[in-house]
Amino acid sequence: MTTLTGDAGVTSDVETLKRLLEPINAAEMFARRAHSGQTDKGGAPYTGHLGRVAARARAHAERLGLGDEIACACAQAGWLHDTLEDTDTRVLDLVHNGFDRRAYEAVIRVTRGEGPPYLEWVQAIADSGDLVAIIVKLADNEDNLDPSRMLSGGDSRRQRYEASAAILRAALDRIGEGKDA
Protein backbone atom coordinates (compact mmCIF):
# COMPACT_ATOMS: atom_id res chain seq x y z
CA MET A 1 0.00 0.00 0.00
CA THR A 2 1.27 3.46 -0.84
CA THR A 3 0.71 6.66 1.04
CA LEU A 4 0.47 10.21 -0.13
CA THR A 5 3.47 11.21 1.93
CA GLY A 6 5.58 8.13 1.25
CA ASP A 7 5.37 7.76 -2.51
CA ALA A 8 6.32 10.62 -4.81
CA GLY A 9 4.40 8.95 -7.67
CA VAL A 10 1.16 9.00 -5.71
CA THR A 11 1.73 12.61 -4.66
CA SER A 12 2.31 13.47 -8.31
CA ASP A 13 -0.94 11.70 -9.25
CA VAL A 14 -2.83 13.69 -6.64
CA GLU A 15 -1.36 16.94 -7.94
CA THR A 16 -2.32 15.97 -11.49
CA LEU A 17 -5.84 15.14 -10.35
CA LYS A 18 -6.16 18.51 -8.61
CA ARG A 19 -4.84 20.27 -11.72
CA LEU A 20 -7.43 18.50 -13.89
CA LEU A 21 -10.39 18.89 -11.52
CA GLU A 22 -9.90 22.61 -10.94
CA PRO A 23 -10.99 23.68 -14.45
CA ILE A 24 -13.92 21.23 -14.37
CA ASN A 25 -15.07 22.74 -11.08
CA ALA A 26 -14.62 26.23 -12.52
CA ALA A 27 -16.75 25.26 -15.56
CA GLU A 28 -19.43 23.89 -13.26
CA MET A 29 -19.51 27.08 -11.18
CA PHE A 30 -19.60 29.24 -14.33
CA ALA A 31 -22.45 27.17 -15.82
CA ARG A 32 -24.43 27.21 -12.55
CA ARG A 33 -24.21 31.02 -12.46
CA ALA A 34 -25.00 31.43 -16.15
CA HIS A 35 -28.02 29.08 -16.03
CA SER A 36 -29.24 30.18 -12.58
CA GLY A 37 -33.03 29.88 -12.35
CA GLN A 38 -33.40 28.01 -15.65
CA THR A 39 -35.40 24.79 -15.72
CA ASP A 40 -35.74 22.02 -18.26
CA LYS A 41 -39.01 21.07 -19.94
CA GLY A 42 -39.86 18.85 -16.95
CA GLY A 43 -39.37 21.73 -14.49
CA ALA A 44 -36.10 20.40 -13.02
CA PRO A 45 -33.09 22.72 -12.62
CA TYR A 46 -31.38 22.94 -16.01
CA THR A 47 -27.97 22.42 -14.42
CA GLY A 48 -28.91 18.77 -13.86
CA HIS A 49 -28.78 18.28 -17.63
CA LEU A 50 -25.42 20.04 -17.80
CA GLY A 51 -23.92 17.89 -15.06
CA ARG A 52 -25.13 14.68 -16.69
CA VAL A 53 -23.71 15.75 -20.06
CA ALA A 54 -20.37 16.61 -18.44
CA ALA A 55 -20.22 13.24 -16.66
CA ARG A 56 -21.21 11.30 -19.80
CA ALA A 57 -18.72 13.20 -21.96
CA ARG A 58 -15.89 12.57 -19.53
CA ALA A 59 -16.83 8.87 -19.30
CA HIS A 60 -16.86 8.56 -23.11
CA ALA A 61 -13.39 10.12 -23.36
CA GLU A 62 -12.06 7.84 -20.63
CA ARG A 63 -13.65 4.74 -22.21
CA LEU A 64 -12.08 5.67 -25.55
CA GLY A 65 -8.67 5.99 -23.87
CA LEU A 66 -8.22 9.60 -24.95
CA GLY A 67 -6.27 10.62 -21.86
CA ASP A 68 -6.92 12.84 -18.87
CA GLU A 69 -6.49 16.15 -20.70
CA ILE A 70 -9.16 15.34 -23.32
CA ALA A 71 -11.46 13.88 -20.65
CA CYS A 72 -11.08 17.11 -18.66
CA ALA A 73 -11.85 19.23 -21.73
CA CYS A 74 -14.92 17.07 -22.42
CA ALA A 75 -16.18 17.59 -18.86
CA GLN A 76 -15.62 21.35 -19.08
CA ALA A 77 -17.40 21.55 -22.44
CA GLY A 78 -20.22 19.38 -21.09
CA TRP A 79 -20.88 21.88 -18.32
CA LEU A 80 -20.59 24.81 -20.72
CA HIS A 81 -22.20 23.38 -23.85
CA ASP A 82 -25.42 25.43 -23.67
CA THR A 83 -24.03 28.68 -22.27
CA LEU A 84 -23.63 30.44 -25.62
CA GLU A 85 -27.00 29.23 -26.86
CA ASP A 86 -29.15 29.69 -23.76
CA THR A 87 -27.57 32.53 -21.73
CA ASP A 88 -26.02 35.92 -22.37
CA THR A 89 -22.53 34.37 -22.23
CA ARG A 90 -20.19 35.36 -25.05
CA VAL A 91 -17.22 33.46 -26.47
CA LEU A 92 -14.85 35.99 -24.89
CA ASP A 93 -16.38 35.17 -21.48
CA LEU A 94 -15.24 31.58 -21.94
CA VAL A 95 -11.81 32.62 -23.18
CA HIS A 96 -11.24 35.14 -20.38
CA ASN A 97 -12.28 32.65 -17.70
CA GLY A 98 -9.35 30.45 -18.64
CA PHE A 99 -11.21 27.39 -19.89
CA ASP A 100 -9.31 24.87 -21.97
CA ARG A 101 -9.15 25.98 -25.60
CA ARG A 102 -10.43 22.57 -26.73
CA ALA A 103 -13.41 23.00 -24.40
CA TYR A 104 -14.50 26.43 -25.56
CA GLU A 105 -13.87 25.59 -29.21
CA ALA A 106 -16.14 22.56 -28.75
CA VAL A 107 -18.77 24.78 -27.11
CA ILE A 108 -18.64 27.09 -30.11
CA ARG A 109 -18.98 24.13 -32.49
CA VAL A 110 -21.98 22.61 -30.65
CA THR A 111 -23.80 25.93 -30.32
CA ARG A 112 -26.71 25.83 -32.75
CA GLY A 113 -27.43 29.00 -34.60
CA GLU A 114 -29.09 29.80 -37.89
CA GLY A 115 -27.97 27.47 -40.60
CA PRO A 116 -28.51 24.05 -42.06
CA PRO A 117 -31.13 21.58 -40.83
CA TYR A 118 -30.31 19.83 -37.54
CA LEU A 119 -28.92 16.57 -38.93
CA GLU A 120 -26.76 18.40 -41.48
CA TRP A 121 -25.39 20.52 -38.65
CA VAL A 122 -24.67 17.39 -36.59
CA GLN A 123 -22.96 15.81 -39.61
CA ALA A 124 -20.73 18.90 -39.82
CA ILE A 125 -19.77 18.39 -36.16
CA ALA A 126 -19.02 14.73 -36.92
CA ASP A 127 -16.98 15.64 -40.00
CA SER A 128 -14.98 18.27 -38.10
CA GLY A 129 -12.85 15.66 -36.35
CA ASP A 130 -13.17 17.73 -33.14
CA LEU A 131 -13.24 14.88 -30.62
CA VAL A 132 -14.41 17.05 -27.74
CA ALA A 133 -17.31 18.51 -29.74
CA ILE A 134 -18.34 15.10 -31.08
CA ILE A 135 -18.26 13.54 -27.62
CA VAL A 136 -20.12 16.42 -25.95
CA LYS A 137 -22.83 16.50 -28.61
CA LEU A 138 -23.23 12.72 -28.30
CA ALA A 139 -23.50 13.02 -24.51
CA ASP A 140 -26.08 15.80 -24.96
CA ASN A 141 -28.13 13.61 -27.34
CA GLU A 142 -27.92 10.65 -24.98
CA ASP A 143 -29.16 12.73 -22.07
CA ASN A 144 -31.97 14.11 -24.22
CA LEU A 145 -32.93 10.54 -25.16
CA ASP A 146 -33.15 9.43 -21.53
CA PRO A 147 -36.76 8.31 -20.96
CA SER A 148 -36.78 9.97 -17.54
CA ARG A 149 -36.55 13.40 -19.20
CA MET A 150 -39.74 14.95 -20.46
CA LEU A 151 -39.07 16.07 -24.02
CA SER A 152 -41.51 18.10 -26.04
CA GLY A 153 -41.81 17.09 -29.66
CA GLY A 154 -42.51 13.41 -29.01
CA ASP A 155 -41.46 10.78 -31.51
CA SER A 156 -40.10 13.19 -34.12
CA ARG A 157 -37.68 14.69 -31.60
CA ARG A 158 -36.66 11.24 -30.35
CA GLN A 159 -36.01 10.08 -33.92
CA ARG A 160 -33.93 13.19 -34.60
CA TYR A 161 -31.79 12.60 -31.48
CA GLU A 162 -31.40 8.90 -32.29
CA ALA A 163 -30.25 9.74 -35.84
CA SER A 164 -27.89 12.39 -34.48
CA ALA A 165 -26.40 9.99 -31.92
CA ALA A 166 -25.85 7.40 -34.67
CA ILE A 167 -23.97 9.97 -36.80
CA LEU A 168 -21.77 10.95 -33.84
CA ARG A 169 -21.07 7.34 -32.79
CA ALA A 170 -20.06 6.52 -36.38
CA ALA A 171 -17.66 9.48 -36.35
CA LEU A 172 -16.09 8.25 -33.11
CA ASP A 173 -15.80 4.76 -34.59
CA ARG A 174 -14.02 6.16 -37.67
CA ILE A 175 -11.65 8.16 -35.50
CA GLY A 176 -10.99 5.08 -33.34
CA GLU A 177 -10.24 2.99 -36.41
CA GLY A 178 -7.76 5.64 -37.55
CA LYS A 179 -5.95 5.48 -34.19
CA ASP A 180 -5.58 1.71 -34.49
CA ALA A 181 -4.14 1.83 -38.01
PDB file of C-alpha atoms in Angstrom:
ATOM      1  CA  MET A   1       0.000   0.000   0.000  1.00  0.00           C
ATOM      2  CA  THR A   2       1.275   3.461  -0.839  1.00  0.00           C
ATOM      3  CA  THR A   3       0.706   6.661   1.038  1.00  0.00           C
ATOM      4  CA  LEU A   4       0.471  10.212  -0.134  1.00  0.00           C
ATOM      5  CA  THR A   5       3.471  11.214   1.926  1.00  0.00           C
ATOM      6  CA  GLY A   6       5.576   8.132   1.245  1.00  0.00           C
ATOM      7  CA  ASP A   7       5.374   7.759  -2.512  1.00  0.00           C
ATOM      8  CA  ALA A   8       6.325  10.616  -4.813  1.00  0.00           C
ATOM      9  CA  GLY A   9       4.398   8.951  -7.666  1.00  0.00           C
ATOM     10  CA  VAL A  10       1.161   8.996  -5.711  1.00  0.00           C
ATOM     11  CA  THR A  11       1.726  12.608  -4.661  1.00  0.00           C
ATOM     12  CA  SER A  12       2.314  13.474  -8.306  1.00  0.00           C
ATOM     13  CA  ASP A  13      -0.941  11.695  -9.249  1.00  0.00           C
ATOM     14  CA  VAL A  14      -2.835  13.693  -6.636  1.00  0.00           C
ATOM     15  CA  GLU A  15      -1.363  16.943  -7.942  1.00  0.00           C
ATOM     16  CA  THR A  16      -2.319  15.965 -11.493  1.00  0.00           C
ATOM     17  CA  LEU A  17      -5.845  15.141 -10.348  1.00  0.00           C
ATOM     18  CA  LYS A  18      -6.156  18.514  -8.613  1.00  0.00           C
ATOM     19  CA  ARG A  19      -4.845  20.274 -11.721  1.00  0.00           C
ATOM     20  CA  LEU A  20      -7.435  18.497 -13.890  1.00  0.00           C
ATOM     21  CA  LEU A  21     -10.387  18.887 -11.523  1.00  0.00           C
ATOM     22  CA  GLU A  22      -9.899  22.607 -10.937  1.00  0.00           C
ATOM     23  CA  PRO A  23     -10.989  23.679 -14.446  1.00  0.00           C
ATOM     24  CA  ILE A  24     -13.918  21.235 -14.368  1.00  0.00           C
ATOM     25  CA  ASN A  25     -15.074  22.737 -11.079  1.00  0.00           C
ATOM     26  CA  ALA A  26     -14.621  26.232 -12.523  1.00  0.00           C
ATOM     27  CA  ALA A  27     -16.745  25.264 -15.557  1.00  0.00           C
ATOM     28  CA  GLU A  28     -19.434  23.888 -13.261  1.00  0.00           C
ATOM     29  CA  MET A  29     -19.505  27.077 -11.184  1.00  0.00           C
ATOM     30  CA  PHE A  30     -19.597  29.237 -14.329  1.00  0.00           C
ATOM     31  CA  ALA A  31     -22.452  27.169 -15.815  1.00  0.00           C
ATOM     32  CA  ARG A  32     -24.426  27.206 -12.555  1.00  0.00           C
ATOM     33  CA  ARG A  33     -24.214  31.017 -12.462  1.00  0.00           C
ATOM     34  CA  ALA A  34     -25.005  31.430 -16.148  1.00  0.00           C
ATOM     35  CA  HIS A  35     -28.020  29.079 -16.029  1.00  0.00           C
ATOM     36  CA  SER A  36     -29.240  30.176 -12.582  1.00  0.00           C
ATOM     37  CA  GLY A  37     -33.029  29.883 -12.347  1.00  0.00           C
ATOM     38  CA  GLN A  38     -33.399  28.013 -15.652  1.00  0.00           C
ATOM     39  CA  THR A  39     -35.402  24.786 -15.715  1.00  0.00           C
ATOM     40  CA  ASP A  40     -35.742  22.017 -18.264  1.00  0.00           C
ATOM     41  CA  LYS A  41     -39.015  21.068 -19.938  1.00  0.00           C
ATOM     42  CA  GLY A  42     -39.863  18.854 -16.951  1.00  0.00           C
ATOM     43  CA  GLY A  43     -39.370  21.729 -14.495  1.00  0.00           C
ATOM     44  CA  ALA A  44     -36.100  20.397 -13.018  1.00  0.00           C
ATOM     45  CA  PRO A  45     -33.092  22.723 -12.617  1.00  0.00           C
ATOM     46  CA  TYR A  46     -31.384  22.943 -16.011  1.00  0.00           C
ATOM     47  CA  THR A  47     -27.973  22.423 -14.421  1.00  0.00           C
ATOM     48  CA  GLY A  48     -28.914  18.771 -13.857  1.00  0.00           C
ATOM     49  CA  HIS A  49     -28.779  18.280 -17.627  1.00  0.00           C
ATOM     50  CA  LEU A  50     -25.417  20.035 -17.804  1.00  0.00           C
ATOM     51  CA  GLY A  51     -23.923  17.888 -15.056  1.00  0.00           C
ATOM     52  CA  ARG A  52     -25.133  14.680 -16.689  1.00  0.00           C
ATOM     53  CA  VAL A  53     -23.714  15.750 -20.062  1.00  0.00           C
ATOM     54  CA  ALA A  54     -20.369  16.607 -18.444  1.00  0.00           C
ATOM     55  CA  ALA A  55     -20.217  13.239 -16.660  1.00  0.00           C
ATOM     56  CA  ARG A  56     -21.212  11.300 -19.796  1.00  0.00           C
ATOM     57  CA  ALA A  57     -18.721  13.197 -21.955  1.00  0.00           C
ATOM     58  CA  ARG A  58     -15.887  12.565 -19.530  1.00  0.00           C
ATOM     59  CA  ALA A  59     -16.830   8.874 -19.295  1.00  0.00           C
ATOM     60  CA  HIS A  60     -16.860   8.561 -23.106  1.00  0.00           C
ATOM     61  CA  ALA A  61     -13.392  10.118 -23.355  1.00  0.00           C
ATOM     62  CA  GLU A  62     -12.056   7.838 -20.630  1.00  0.00           C
ATOM     63  CA  ARG A  63     -13.654   4.739 -22.205  1.00  0.00           C
ATOM     64  CA  LEU A  64     -12.080   5.672 -25.549  1.00  0.00           C
ATOM     65  CA  GLY A  65      -8.667   5.985 -23.873  1.00  0.00           C
ATOM     66  CA  LEU A  66      -8.217   9.603 -24.946  1.00  0.00           C
ATOM     67  CA  GLY A  67      -6.272  10.617 -21.858  1.00  0.00           C
ATOM     68  CA  ASP A  68      -6.925  12.836 -18.875  1.00  0.00           C
ATOM     69  CA  GLU A  69      -6.492  16.145 -20.705  1.00  0.00           C
ATOM     70  CA  ILE A  70      -9.162  15.344 -23.319  1.00  0.00           C
ATOM     71  CA  ALA A  71     -11.465  13.875 -20.651  1.00  0.00           C
ATOM     72  CA  CYS A  72     -11.080  17.108 -18.665  1.00  0.00           C
ATOM     73  CA  ALA A  73     -11.845  19.233 -21.732  1.00  0.00           C
ATOM     74  CA  CYS A  74     -14.920  17.068 -22.416  1.00  0.00           C
ATOM     75  CA  ALA A  75     -16.181  17.588 -18.859  1.00  0.00           C
ATOM     76  CA  GLN A  76     -15.621  21.353 -19.082  1.00  0.00           C
ATOM     77  CA  ALA A  77     -17.400  21.547 -22.437  1.00  0.00           C
ATOM     78  CA  GLY A  78     -20.218  19.385 -21.092  1.00  0.00           C
ATOM     79  CA  TRP A  79     -20.881  21.878 -18.316  1.00  0.00           C
ATOM     80  CA  LEU A  80     -20.591  24.809 -20.718  1.00  0.00           C
ATOM     81  CA  HIS A  81     -22.203  23.383 -23.855  1.00  0.00           C
ATOM     82  CA  ASP A  82     -25.419  25.431 -23.668  1.00  0.00           C
ATOM     83  CA  THR A  83     -24.026  28.680 -22.266  1.00  0.00           C
ATOM     84  CA  LEU A  84     -23.628  30.440 -25.619  1.00  0.00           C
ATOM     85  CA  GLU A  85     -27.001  29.230 -26.864  1.00  0.00           C
ATOM     86  CA  ASP A  86     -29.154  29.694 -23.755  1.00  0.00           C
ATOM     87  CA  THR A  87     -27.569  32.529 -21.733  1.00  0.00           C
ATOM     88  CA  ASP A  88     -26.023  35.921 -22.369  1.00  0.00           C
ATOM     89  CA  THR A  89     -22.529  34.371 -22.234  1.00  0.00           C
ATOM     90  CA  ARG A  90     -20.186  35.358 -25.053  1.00  0.00           C
ATOM     91  CA  VAL A  91     -17.222  33.462 -26.471  1.00  0.00           C
ATOM     92  CA  LEU A  92     -14.848  35.989 -24.890  1.00  0.00           C
ATOM     93  CA  ASP A  93     -16.376  35.170 -21.485  1.00  0.00           C
ATOM     94  CA  LEU A  94     -15.241  31.578 -21.936  1.00  0.00           C
ATOM     95  CA  VAL A  95     -11.811  32.616 -23.176  1.00  0.00           C
ATOM     96  CA  HIS A  96     -11.236  35.142 -20.375  1.00  0.00           C
ATOM     97  CA  ASN A  97     -12.282  32.653 -17.700  1.00  0.00           C
ATOM     98  CA  GLY A  98      -9.355  30.449 -18.640  1.00  0.00           C
ATOM     99  CA  PHE A  99     -11.205  27.387 -19.886  1.00  0.00           C
ATOM    100  CA  ASP A 100      -9.305  24.866 -21.971  1.00  0.00           C
ATOM    101  CA  ARG A 101      -9.146  25.982 -25.603  1.00  0.00           C
ATOM    102  CA  ARG A 102     -10.428  22.571 -26.726  1.00  0.00           C
ATOM    103  CA  ALA A 103     -13.414  22.995 -24.395  1.00  0.00           C
ATOM    104  CA  TYR A 104     -14.503  26.432 -25.558  1.00  0.00           C
ATOM    105  CA  GLU A 105     -13.872  25.588 -29.214  1.00  0.00           C
ATOM    106  CA  ALA A 106     -16.142  22.561 -28.751  1.00  0.00           C
ATOM    107  CA  VAL A 107     -18.771  24.776 -27.108  1.00  0.00           C
ATOM    108  CA  ILE A 108     -18.636  27.094 -30.115  1.00  0.00           C
ATOM    109  CA  ARG A 109     -18.985  24.128 -32.486  1.00  0.00           C
ATOM    110  CA  VAL A 110     -21.981  22.608 -30.652  1.00  0.00           C
ATOM    111  CA  THR A 111     -23.805  25.932 -30.318  1.00  0.00           C
ATOM    112  CA  ARG A 112     -26.706  25.829 -32.750  1.00  0.00           C
ATOM    113  CA  GLY A 113     -27.429  28.998 -34.603  1.00  0.00           C
ATOM    114  CA  GLU A 114     -29.093  29.798 -37.886  1.00  0.00           C
ATOM    115  CA  GLY A 115     -27.970  27.469 -40.604  1.00  0.00           C
ATOM    116  CA  PRO A 116     -28.513  24.054 -42.057  1.00  0.00           C
ATOM    117  CA  PRO A 117     -31.135  21.580 -40.827  1.00  0.00           C
ATOM    118  CA  TYR A 118     -30.306  19.835 -37.543  1.00  0.00           C
ATOM    119  CA  LEU A 119     -28.915  16.566 -38.930  1.00  0.00           C
ATOM    120  CA  GLU A 120     -26.758  18.396 -41.483  1.00  0.00           C
ATOM    121  CA  TRP A 121     -25.386  20.518 -38.652  1.00  0.00           C
ATOM    122  CA  VAL A 122     -24.669  17.388 -36.589  1.00  0.00           C
ATOM    123  CA  GLN A 123     -22.963  15.807 -39.613  1.00  0.00           C
ATOM    124  CA  ALA A 124     -20.726  18.899 -39.822  1.00  0.00           C
ATOM    125  CA  ILE A 125     -19.771  18.385 -36.162  1.00  0.00           C
ATOM    126  CA  ALA A 126     -19.016  14.729 -36.917  1.00  0.00           C
ATOM    127  CA  ASP A 127     -16.982  15.641 -40.003  1.00  0.00           C
ATOM    128  CA  SER A 128     -14.978  18.266 -38.101  1.00  0.00           C
ATOM    129  CA  GLY A 129     -12.848  15.658 -36.349  1.00  0.00           C
ATOM    130  CA  ASP A 130     -13.174  17.726 -33.144  1.00  0.00           C
ATOM    131  CA  LEU A 131     -13.241  14.880 -30.616  1.00  0.00           C
ATOM    132  CA  VAL A 132     -14.405  17.053 -27.738  1.00  0.00           C
ATOM    133  CA  ALA A 133     -17.307  18.515 -29.743  1.00  0.00           C
ATOM    134  CA  ILE A 134     -18.338  15.101 -31.080  1.00  0.00           C
ATOM    135  CA  ILE A 135     -18.260  13.541 -27.622  1.00  0.00           C
ATOM    136  CA  VAL A 136     -20.118  16.421 -25.951  1.00  0.00           C
ATOM    137  CA  LYS A 137     -22.831  16.503 -28.614  1.00  0.00           C
ATOM    138  CA  LEU A 138     -23.230  12.717 -28.301  1.00  0.00           C
ATOM    139  CA  ALA A 139     -23.497  13.016 -24.510  1.00  0.00           C
ATOM    140  CA  ASP A 140     -26.082  15.799 -24.962  1.00  0.00           C
ATOM    141  CA  ASN A 141     -28.129  13.615 -27.343  1.00  0.00           C
ATOM    142  CA  GLU A 142     -27.918  10.649 -24.979  1.00  0.00           C
ATOM    143  CA  ASP A 143     -29.165  12.731 -22.074  1.00  0.00           C
ATOM    144  CA  ASN A 144     -31.973  14.113 -24.219  1.00  0.00           C
ATOM    145  CA  LEU A 145     -32.926  10.538 -25.162  1.00  0.00           C
ATOM    146  CA  ASP A 146     -33.150   9.428 -21.529  1.00  0.00           C
ATOM    147  CA  PRO A 147     -36.758   8.308 -20.957  1.00  0.00           C
ATOM    148  CA  SER A 148     -36.782   9.975 -17.540  1.00  0.00           C
ATOM    149  CA  ARG A 149     -36.546  13.400 -19.198  1.00  0.00           C
ATOM    150  CA  MET A 150     -39.742  14.950 -20.460  1.00  0.00           C
ATOM    151  CA  LEU A 151     -39.074  16.073 -24.016  1.00  0.00           C
ATOM    152  CA  SER A 152     -41.506  18.104 -26.036  1.00  0.00           C
ATOM    153  CA  GLY A 153     -41.814  17.091 -29.660  1.00  0.00           C
ATOM    154  CA  GLY A 154     -42.513  13.406 -29.012  1.00  0.00           C
ATOM    155  CA  ASP A 155     -41.460  10.775 -31.515  1.00  0.00           C
ATOM    156  CA  SER A 156     -40.099  13.187 -34.118  1.00  0.00           C
ATOM    157  CA  ARG A 157     -37.683  14.694 -31.601  1.00  0.00           C
ATOM    158  CA  ARG A 158     -36.662  11.235 -30.351  1.00  0.00           C
ATOM    159  CA  GLN A 159     -36.006  10.080 -33.920  1.00  0.00           C
ATOM    160  CA  ARG A 160     -33.929  13.187 -34.596  1.00  0.00           C
ATOM    161  CA  TYR A 161     -31.790  12.604 -31.482  1.00  0.00           C
ATOM    162  CA  GLU A 162     -31.401   8.903 -32.294  1.00  0.00           C
ATOM    163  CA  ALA A 163     -30.251   9.742 -35.842  1.00  0.00           C
ATOM    164  CA  SER A 164     -27.890  12.386 -34.475  1.00  0.00           C
ATOM    165  CA  ALA A 165     -26.402   9.986 -31.920  1.00  0.00           C
ATOM    166  CA  ALA A 166     -25.851   7.396 -34.671  1.00  0.00           C
ATOM    167  CA  ILE A 167     -23.975   9.971 -36.799  1.00  0.00           C
ATOM    168  CA  LEU A 168     -21.774  10.947 -33.844  1.00  0.00           C
ATOM    169  CA  ARG A 169     -21.070   7.342 -32.795  1.00  0.00           C
ATOM    170  CA  ALA A 170     -20.060   6.521 -36.375  1.00  0.00           C
ATOM    171  CA  ALA A 171     -17.664   9.484 -36.350  1.00  0.00           C
ATOM    172  CA  LEU A 172     -16.087   8.251 -33.108  1.00  0.00           C
ATOM    173  CA  ASP A 173     -15.797   4.756 -34.590  1.00  0.00           C
ATOM    174  CA  ARG A 174     -14.025   6.157 -37.667  1.00  0.00           C
ATOM    175  CA  ILE A 175     -11.652   8.158 -35.499  1.00  0.00           C
ATOM    176  CA  GLY A 176     -10.986   5.080 -33.335  1.00  0.00           C
ATOM    177  CA  GLU A 177     -10.236   2.988 -36.406  1.00  0.00           C
ATOM    178  CA  GLY A 178      -7.757   5.637 -37.552  1.00  0.00           C
ATOM    179  CA  LYS A 179      -5.952   5.479 -34.187  1.00  0.00           C
ATOM    180  CA  ASP A 180      -5.578   1.708 -34.491  1.00  0.00           C
ATOM    181  CA  ALA A 181      -4.141   1.826 -38.013  1.00  0.00           C
TER     182      ALA A 181
END
